[in-house]
Amino acid sequence: MREHRRPALDGGGLLNDTPRASTFHHLLYTTPTLMARLTGYMLDRERDLADELLTSGGLSDEFVARLVAAQVFGTQRILANHNARDIRAGRSADDTYPAAVARAETAFDLLENGLATYVG
């Protein structure tokens, strides 16, 4: 999972400060119908991941597969949200990048090692 972080930050559009991307994000996040559709899409992808974890033999318990998928997609959503918030606040993608990398490190550490490292 860790090997997918850098490409996602560099080329996945998560740190895009172009006017076109800013306009798209504003439209997406301020239009209730689009947000509802995005939520449905994200839940479908989460379900697809859980199904794949089960069919690939990676996991055998449906409950655990759903939890894992929810954690992965929740992590991606929160990372993207924070990055977009920084961009909307006027920070450039270049200025946002170091904090985005640090947040991704923390997020993937939590996914890999669990909460015990961060929660006393």
Coordinates of C-alpha atoms in Angstrom, one line a residue:
M1 CA 0.0 0.0 0.0
R2 CA 2.8 2.4 0.8
E3 CA 4.3 2.2 -2.7
H4 CA 1.1 3.8 -4.0
R5 CA 1.4 7.0 -1.9
R6 CA 3.9 9.0 -3.9
P7 CA 2.3 8.5 -7.3
A8 CA -1.1 9.4 -5.8
L9 CA 0.3 12.7 -4.4
D10 CA 2.4 13.5 -7.5
G11 CA 0.2 12.4 -10.3
G12 CA -3.2 11.6 -8.9
G13 CA -4.5 15.1 -9.0
L14 CA -4.6 15.4 -5.2
L15 CA -2.3 18.4 -5.3
N16 CA -3.6 20.3 -8.2
D17 CA -3.8 24.1 -7.8
T18 CA -4.8 25.0 -11.3
P19 CA -7.8 27.3 -11.7
R20 CA -9.6 24.5 -13.6
A21 CA -9.1 22.0 -10.7
S22 CA -10.1 24.6 -8.1
T23 CA -13.3 25.4 -10.0
F24 CA -14.1 21.7 -10.3
H25 CA -13.6 21.0 -6.6
H26 CA -15.7 24.0 -5.7
L27 CA -18.5 22.9 -7.9
L28 CA -18.3 19.3 -6.7
Y29 CA -18.2 20.1 -3.0
T30 CA -20.9 22.8 -3.1
T31 CA -23.5 21.0 -5.2
P32 CA -25.6 18.6 -3.0
T33 CA -26.5 16.3 -6.0
L34 CA -22.9 16.0 -7.0
M35 CA -21.8 15.3 -3.4
A36 CA -24.5 12.6 -3.1
R37 CA -23.3 11.0 -6.3
L38 CA -19.7 11.2 -5.1
T39 CA -20.6 9.5 -1.8
G40 CA -22.5 6.7 -3.7
Y41 CA -19.5 6.2 -6.0
M42 CA -17.1 6.1 -3.0
L43 CA -19.3 3.5 -1.2
D44 CA -19.5 1.4 -4.4
R45 CA -15.6 1.4 -4.7
E46 CA -15.3 0.5 -1.0
R47 CA -17.7 -2.4 -1.5
D48 CA -15.7 -3.5 -4.6
L49 CA -12.5 -3.5 -2.6
A50 CA -14.1 -5.6 0.2
D51 CA -15.3 -8.0 -2.4
E52 CA -11.9 -8.2 -4.0
L53 CA -10.2 -8.8 -0.7
L54 CA -12.6 -11.7 -0.1
T55 CA -12.4 -13.3 -3.6
S56 CA -8.6 -12.9 -3.8
G57 CA -8.1 -14.9 -0.6
G58 CA -6.6 -11.9 1.1
L59 CA -9.3 -12.1 3.8
S60 CA -11.9 -14.7 4.6
D61 CA -14.2 -12.7 6.9
E62 CA -16.7 -10.3 5.3
F63 CA -16.9 -8.1 8.3
V64 CA -13.1 -7.6 8.4
A65 CA -13.0 -7.1 4.7
R66 CA -15.5 -4.3 5.0
L67 CA -13.6 -2.7 7.9
V68 CA -10.3 -2.8 5.9
A69 CA -11.9 -1.3 2.8
A70 CA -13.6 1.4 4.9
Q71 CA -10.3 2.3 6.5
V72 CA -8.4 2.5 3.2
F73 CA -11.1 4.6 1.5
G74 CA -11.6 6.7 4.6
T75 CA -7.9 7.4 4.7
Q76 CA -7.8 8.5 1.1
R77 CA -10.9 10.7 1.5
I78 CA -9.4 12.5 4.6
L79 CA -6.0 13.0 2.9
A80 CA -7.7 14.4 -0.3
N81 CA -9.9 16.6 1.9
H82 CA -7.0 18.1 3.7
N83 CA -5.0 18.7 0.6
A84 CA -8.0 20.3 -1.2
R85 CA -8.6 22.5 1.9
D86 CA -5.1 23.8 1.8
I87 CA -5.3 24.5 -1.9
R88 CA -8.7 26.3 -1.4
A89 CA -7.1 28.4 1.3
G90 CA -4.7 29.8 -1.2
R91 CA -1.6 27.6 -0.7
S92 CA 0.1 26.4 -3.8
A93 CA 0.5 22.7 -4.6
D94 CA 4.3 23.1 -4.1
D95 CA 3.8 24.7 -0.6
T96 CA 1.2 22.0 0.3
Y97 CA 3.3 19.1 -0.8
P98 CA 5.5 18.6 2.4
A99 CA 2.5 18.7 4.7
A100 CA 0.6 16.3 2.3
V101 CA 3.5 13.8 2.4
A102 CA 3.7 14.0 6.2
R103 CA 0.0 13.5 6.5
A104 CA 0.2 10.5 4.1
E105 CA 3.0 9.0 6.2
T106 CA 0.9 9.3 9.4
A107 CA -2.2 7.9 7.7
F108 CA -0.4 4.9 6.2
D109 CA 1.4 4.3 9.4
L110 CA -2.0 4.1 11.1
L111 CA -3.3 1.7 8.5
E112 CA -0.2 -0.5 8.7
N113 CA 0.4 -0.5 12.4
G114 CA -3.0 0.3 14.0
L115 CA -4.0 2.9 16.5
A116 CA -1.9 1.8 19.4
T117 CA 1.1 3.9 18.1
Y118 CA -1.0 7.1 18.1
V119 CA -3.6 6.6 20.8
G120 CA -2.3 6.1 24.3

